[in-house]
mmCIF file of C-alpha atoms in Angstrom:
data_model
loop_
_atom_site.group_PDB
_atom_site.id
_atom_site.type_symbol
_atom_site.label_atom_id
_atom_site.label_comp_id
_atom_site.label_asym_id
_atom_site.label_seq_id
_atom_site.Cartn_x
_atom_site.Cartn_y
_atom_site.Cartn_z
ATOM 1 C CA ARG A 1 2.551 -3.293 -18.672
ATOM 2 C CA LYS A 2 2.606 -3.166 -14.473
ATOM 3 C CA GLU A 3 4.852 0.157 -13.428
ATOM 4 C CA VAL A 4 5.678 -2.906 -10.287
ATOM 5 C CA GLU A 5 6.505 -6.032 -11.442
ATOM 6 C CA GLN A 6 7.296 -9.091 -8.318
ATOM 7 C CA ASP A 7 6.899 -12.623 -8.941
ATOM 8 C CA PRO A 8 4.084 -13.692 -6.571
ATOM 9 C CA GLY A 9 5.698 -16.752 -5.054
ATOM 10 C CA PRO A 10 4.910 -18.698 -3.038
ATOM 11 C CA PHE A 11 8.557 -18.886 -2.038
ATOM 12 C CA ASN A 12 8.260 -21.944 0.524
ATOM 13 C CA VAL A 13 11.849 -22.161 2.597
ATOM 14 C CA PRO A 14 12.951 -23.893 5.274
ATOM 15 C CA GLU A 15 13.904 -21.522 8.462
ATOM 16 C CA GLY A 16 17.385 -20.858 8.358
ATOM 17 C CA ALA A 17 17.534 -20.480 4.859
ATOM 18 C CA THR A 18 18.248 -17.122 2.586
ATOM 19 C CA VAL A 19 15.574 -16.056 0.602
ATOM 20 C CA ALA A 20 15.782 -13.024 -1.954
ATOM 21 C CA PHE A 21 13.108 -11.256 -4.038
ATOM 22 C CA ASN A 22 13.766 -9.361 -7.363
ATOM 23 C CA CYS A 23 11.163 -6.519 -8.364
ATOM 24 C CA THR A 24 11.389 -3.705 -11.621
ATOM 25 C CA TYR A 25 9.382 -1.253 -12.726
ATOM 26 C CA SER A 26 9.172 0.507 -15.394
ATOM 27 C CA ASN A 27 9.246 4.389 -14.556
ATOM 28 C CA SER A 28 13.148 5.669 -15.293
ATOM 29 C CA ALA A 29 12.012 8.856 -13.193
ATOM 30 C CA SER A 30 11.046 7.197 -10.208
ATOM 31 C CA GLN A 31 13.218 8.673 -7.612
ATOM 32 C CA SER A 32 12.304 6.559 -4.230
ATOM 33 C CA PHE A 33 12.323 3.109 -2.902
ATOM 34 C CA PHE A 34 11.010 0.638 -0.016
ATOM 35 C CA TRP A 35 9.472 -2.403 1.072
ATOM 36 C CA TYR A 36 6.796 -2.719 3.262
ATOM 37 C CA ARG A 37 5.341 -6.203 4.503
ATOM 38 C CA GLN A 38 1.944 -7.200 4.928
ATOM 39 C CA ASP A 39 0.786 -9.777 7.278
ATOM 40 C CA CYS A 40 -1.959 -12.099 6.085
ATOM 41 C CA ARG A 41 -4.732 -9.689 6.855
ATOM 42 C CA LYS A 42 -3.330 -7.294 7.777
ATOM 43 C CA GLU A 43 -2.242 -3.514 6.448
ATOM 44 C CA PRO A 44 0.910 -2.878 4.888
ATOM 45 C CA LYS A 45 4.152 -2.119 6.770
ATOM 46 C CA LEU A 46 6.926 -0.328 6.188
ATOM 47 C CA LEU A 47 9.678 -2.476 6.180
ATOM 48 C CA MET A 48 12.736 -1.022 4.798
ATOM 49 C CA SER A 49 13.394 1.771 2.331
ATOM 50 C CA VAL A 50 16.469 0.850 -0.328
ATOM 51 C CA TYR A 51 18.585 3.640 -0.499
ATOM 52 C CA SER A 52 21.161 4.007 -3.620
ATOM 53 C CA SER A 53 24.176 2.639 -2.224
ATOM 54 C CA GLY A 54 21.718 -0.287 -0.447
ATOM 55 C CA ASN A 55 21.297 -0.415 3.147
ATOM 56 C CA GLU A 56 20.882 -3.435 5.924
ATOM 57 C CA ASP A 57 18.874 -3.623 8.425
ATOM 58 C CA GLY A 58 19.956 -6.398 10.349
ATOM 59 C CA ARG A 59 18.928 -9.727 8.595
ATOM 60 C CA PHE A 60 17.317 -7.797 6.092
ATOM 61 C CA THR A 61 19.547 -6.076 2.698
ATOM 62 C CA ALA A 62 17.622 -3.960 0.205
ATOM 63 C CA GLN A 63 19.648 -3.010 -3.080
ATOM 64 C CA LEU A 64 18.585 -1.206 -6.179
ATOM 65 C CA ASN A 65 19.725 -0.468 -9.583
ATOM 66 C CA ARG A 66 19.155 2.257 -11.606
ATOM 67 C CA ALA A 67 20.243 1.056 -14.439
ATOM 68 C CA SER A 68 18.633 -2.076 -14.887
ATOM 69 C CA GLN A 69 15.660 -0.501 -12.815
ATOM 70 C CA TYR A 70 15.443 -3.437 -10.138
ATOM 71 C CA ILE A 71 15.048 -3.733 -6.759
ATOM 72 C CA SER A 72 16.235 -6.723 -4.137
ATOM 73 C CA LEU A 73 15.664 -8.011 -1.073
ATOM 74 C CA LEU A 74 17.668 -10.140 1.001
ATOM 75 C CA ILE A 75 16.433 -12.141 4.062
ATOM 76 C CA ARG A 76 19.196 -14.310 5.709
ATOM 77 C CA ASP A 77 18.517 -16.643 8.361
ATOM 78 C CA SER A 78 14.310 -16.534 7.590
ATOM 79 C CA LYS A 79 12.329 -17.301 10.782
ATOM 80 C CA LEU A 80 9.071 -18.258 10.852
ATOM 81 C CA SER A 81 7.782 -15.032 11.778
ATOM 82 C CA ASP A 82 9.024 -13.899 8.158
ATOM 83 C CA SER A 83 6.162 -15.328 6.696
ATOM 84 C CA ALA A 84 4.273 -12.503 4.938
ATOM 85 C CA THR A 85 3.870 -10.867 1.692
ATOM 86 C CA TYR A 86 6.334 -8.250 0.382
ATOM 87 C CA LEU A 87 4.867 -5.622 -1.294
ATOM 88 C CA CYS A 88 7.857 -3.468 -3.522
ATOM 89 C CA VAL A 89 6.908 0.281 -3.473
ATOM 90 C CA VAL A 90 7.867 3.091 -5.616
ATOM 91 C CA ASN A 91 7.544 6.249 -5.538
ATOM 92 C CA LYS A 92 7.872 9.080 -8.343
ATOM 93 C CA VAL A 93 8.129 12.515 -6.789
ATOM 94 C CA ASP A 94 7.297 15.477 -9.025
ATOM 95 C CA THR A 95 5.009 18.884 -8.642
ATOM 96 C CA GLY A 96 2.543 16.593 -6.132
ATOM 97 C CA ARG A 97 0.823 13.846 -8.781
ATOM 98 C CA ARG A 98 0.560 10.482 -7.990
ATOM 99 C CA ALA A 99 2.382 8.882 -5.016
ATOM 100 C CA LEU A 100 3.297 5.106 -3.968
ATOM 101 C CA THR A 101 3.177 2.720 -6.853
ATOM 102 C CA PHE A 102 2.817 -0.991 -4.764
ATOM 103 C CA GLY A 103 4.119 -3.913 -6.795
ATOM 104 C CA SER A 104 1.274 -7.024 -6.160
ATOM 105 C CA GLY A 105 3.683 -8.733 -3.702
ATOM 106 C CA THR A 106 5.799 -11.675 -3.470
ATOM 107 C CA ARG A 107 4.663 -14.190 -0.217
ATOM 108 C CA LEU A 108 6.950 -16.150 1.061
ATOM 109 C CA GLN A 109 5.941 -19.022 3.404
ATOM 110 C CA VAL A 110 8.724 -20.161 5.520
ATOM 111 C CA GLN A 111 8.650 -23.668 7.292
ATOM 112 C CA PRO A 112 9.554 -25.352 10.477
ATOM 113 C CA ASP B 1 0.080 6.681 20.692
ATOM 114 C CA ALA B 2 -3.346 5.482 18.055
ATOM 115 C CA GLY B 3 -2.552 5.210 14.558
ATOM 116 C CA VAL B 4 -4.758 5.456 11.413
ATOM 117 C CA ILE B 5 -8.070 4.728 12.741
ATOM 118 C CA GLN B 6 -10.587 3.271 10.132
ATOM 119 C CA SER B 7 -14.562 2.297 10.765
ATOM 120 C CA PRO B 8 -16.095 0.017 10.057
ATOM 121 C CA ARG B 9 -14.065 -2.301 10.228
ATOM 122 C CA HIS B 10 -16.478 -4.659 8.009
ATOM 123 C CA GLU B 11 -19.302 -3.325 5.831
ATOM 124 C CA VAL B 12 -21.687 -6.234 4.282
ATOM 125 C CA THR B 13 -24.083 -4.447 2.263
ATOM 126 C CA GLU B 14 -26.624 -5.120 -1.060
ATOM 127 C CA MET B 15 -26.277 -4.448 -4.738
ATOM 128 C CA GLY B 16 -27.259 -1.024 -4.946
ATOM 129 C CA GLN B 17 -26.743 0.625 -1.414
ATOM 130 C CA GLU B 18 -24.543 4.216 -0.245
ATOM 131 C CA VAL B 19 -22.002 2.857 1.603
ATOM 132 C CA THR B 20 -19.101 5.505 3.366
ATOM 133 C CA LEU B 21 -16.191 4.465 4.281
ATOM 134 C CA ARG B 22 -14.600 6.859 7.631
ATOM 135 C CA CYS B 23 -10.801 7.668 8.204
ATOM 136 C CA LYS B 24 -8.998 9.189 11.171
ATOM 137 C CA PRO B 25 -5.328 10.061 10.055
ATOM 138 C CA ILE B 26 -2.382 10.126 12.614
ATOM 139 C CA SER B 27 -2.358 13.371 14.399
ATOM 140 C CA GLY B 28 -0.113 15.700 12.765
ATOM 141 C CA HIS B 29 -0.228 14.212 9.354
ATOM 142 C CA ASN B 30 -0.921 15.968 6.369
ATOM 143 C CA SER B 31 -1.251 13.674 3.345
ATOM 144 C CA LEU B 32 -3.962 11.024 3.425
ATOM 145 C CA PHE B 33 -4.220 8.024 1.264
ATOM 146 C CA TRP B 34 -7.396 5.981 0.167
ATOM 147 C CA TYR B 35 -5.961 2.724 -1.343
ATOM 148 C CA ARG B 36 -7.930 -0.522 -2.714
ATOM 149 C CA GLN B 37 -7.058 -4.119 -2.223
ATOM 150 C CA THR B 38 -8.167 -6.693 -3.908
ATOM 151 C CA MET B 39 -6.157 -10.503 -4.594
ATOM 152 C CA MET B 40 -6.890 -9.959 -9.111
ATOM 153 C CA ARG B 41 -5.594 -6.039 -8.867
ATOM 154 C CA GLY B 42 -3.599 -5.737 -5.186
ATOM 155 C CA LEU B 43 -3.070 -2.495 -3.984
ATOM 156 C CA GLU B 44 -4.400 0.212 -6.204
ATOM 157 C CA LEU B 45 -4.305 4.186 -4.937
ATOM 158 C CA LEU B 46 -7.921 5.394 -5.611
ATOM 159 C CA ILE B 47 -7.344 8.870 -4.226
ATOM 160 C CA TYR B 48 -5.503 11.187 -2.122
ATOM 161 C CA PHE B 49 -4.604 14.658 -0.351
ATOM 162 C CA ASN B 50 -2.471 16.765 0.943
ATOM 163 C CA ASN B 51 -3.939 19.514 3.204
ATOM 164 C CA ASN B 52 -6.942 18.816 3.120
ATOM 165 C CA VAL B 53 -7.102 19.525 -0.717
ATOM 166 C CA PRO B 54 -8.055 16.232 -3.299
ATOM 167 C CA ILE B 55 -4.536 16.261 -5.019
ATOM 168 C CA ASP B 56 -4.929 12.982 -7.439
ATOM 169 C CA ASP B 57 -8.161 11.231 -7.684
ATOM 170 C CA SER B 58 -7.052 9.826 -11.350
ATOM 171 C CA GLY B 59 -6.813 6.032 -9.373
ATOM 172 C CA MET B 60 -10.747 6.231 -8.560
ATOM 173 C CA PRO B 61 -12.584 4.158 -10.415
ATOM 174 C CA GLU B 62 -15.512 5.686 -11.708
ATOM 175 C CA ASP B 63 -18.222 8.538 -10.329
ATOM 176 C CA ARG B 64 -19.877 5.985 -8.349
ATOM 177 C CA PHE B 65 -16.841 6.757 -5.784
ATOM 178 C CA SER B 66 -16.527 10.723 -4.165
ATOM 179 C CA ALA B 67 -14.030 10.759 -1.475
ATOM 180 C CA LYS B 68 -13.687 13.980 1.109
ATOM 181 C CA MET B 69 -11.786 15.567 3.426
ATOM 182 C CA PRO B 70 -13.537 18.281 5.449
ATOM 183 C CA ASN B 71 -10.880 18.706 8.098
ATOM 184 C CA ALA B 72 -7.500 17.421 8.799
ATOM 185 C CA SER B 73 -8.728 14.514 10.396
ATOM 186 C CA PHE B 74 -10.962 13.361 9.316
ATOM 187 C CA SER B 75 -11.860 11.781 5.530
ATOM 188 C CA THR B 76 -14.917 10.057 4.002
ATOM 189 C CA LEU B 77 -14.827 7.271 1.108
ATOM 190 C CA LYS B 78 -18.159 6.741 -0.598
ATOM 191 C CA ILE B 79 -20.309 4.373 -3.034
ATOM 192 C CA GLN B 80 -23.479 4.997 -4.390
ATOM 193 C CA PRO B 81 -24.358 2.711 -5.652
ATOM 194 C CA SER B 82 -22.310 0.166 -4.409
ATOM 195 C CA GLU B 83 -21.545 -3.216 -7.186
ATOM 196 C CA PRO B 84 -20.397 -6.628 -5.814
ATOM 197 C CA ARG B 85 -16.703 -5.950 -8.570
ATOM 198 C CA ASP B 86 -16.240 -3.043 -5.276
ATOM 199 C CA SER B 87 -16.495 -5.743 -2.966
ATOM 200 C CA ALA B 88 -12.343 -5.314 -1.628
ATOM 201 C CA VAL B 89 -10.176 -4.189 1.504
ATOM 202 C CA TYR B 90 -10.483 -0.286 1.713
ATOM 203 C CA PHE B 91 -7.606 1.024 3.381
ATOM 204 C CA CYS B 92 -6.423 4.521 4.793
ATOM 205 C CA ALA B 93 -2.917 5.481 5.122
ATOM 206 C CA SER B 94 -1.427 9.086 6.488
ATOM 207 C CA LYS B 95 2.133 10.363 6.400
ATOM 208 C CA ILE B 96 3.800 13.685 6.829
ATOM 209 C CA ARG B 97 4.507 15.506 3.593
ATOM 210 C CA THR B 98 8.224 16.369 3.696
ATOM 211 C CA SER B 99 9.831 17.729 0.764
ATOM 212 C CA GLY B 100 12.401 14.333 0.843
ATOM 213 C CA ASN B 101 12.145 11.235 -1.271
ATOM 214 C CA GLN B 102 11.955 9.231 2.165
ATOM 215 C CA GLU B 103 8.505 9.018 3.634
ATOM 216 C CA THR B 104 6.791 6.341 5.732
ATOM 217 C CA GLN B 105 2.928 5.630 5.033
ATOM 218 C CA TYR B 106 1.027 4.729 8.003
ATOM 219 C CA PHE B 107 -2.309 1.946 6.886
ATOM 220 C CA GLY B 108 -5.059 1.788 9.188
ATOM 221 C CA PRO B 109 -6.324 -1.854 9.782
ATOM 222 C CA GLY B 110 -8.842 -1.441 6.280
ATOM 223 C CA THR B 111 -12.106 -1.827 5.658
ATOM 224 C CA ARG B 112 -13.399 -5.456 4.327
ATOM 225 C CA LEU B 113 -16.099 -4.314 2.462
ATOM 226 C CA LEU B 114 -18.741 -7.256 1.227
ATOM 227 C CA VAL B 115 -21.716 -6.058 -1.925
ATOM 228 C CA LEU B 116 -23.823 -9.163 -2.158
#
């Protein structure tokens, strides 16, 4: 089983739609969580961190459910520019072994 | 401010040749990571350094791969000899290592490697 699992998509949605991605992680010792965004043929960039209480950044809302070990990302009022691959990322912090573990990503295509 | 710098941006080589990828992290960052991304396997961590010291190289595929960080501003990833299955995009990333859990890695633009 992969440490971080995501539905690869693609999710094809019209502009203005609300879309949600989920991600599950297998290591209960994971301590910090992120969503990264990767545009086609570009490098990944941090979209937002995910806090235990849930957090919002404009049209983006991230939530964490530790009991069920899943993370979600909600995008409201989708824009064409939101088209990208969204990577769920988990970090298990210990004595320094291992770093971020990336999911394979969920591809979003927002259509006019 | 300059971000993470990687060179070359593209590399095409023949099987058996040595390949050296280079990375300059963001100034002041003390952790550096090498990743490999393919369609089949996604983004995989190969190795990372804290304060120029390799911490975890368990992701390095095999002995053909080696990485060095001789100083805080430079790292190399070497493949010798290269094989077609090494074809991928290789990313370097850096960050400031803190004791907290919330931290951002900054990725370079990547090196697209094609081994024929």
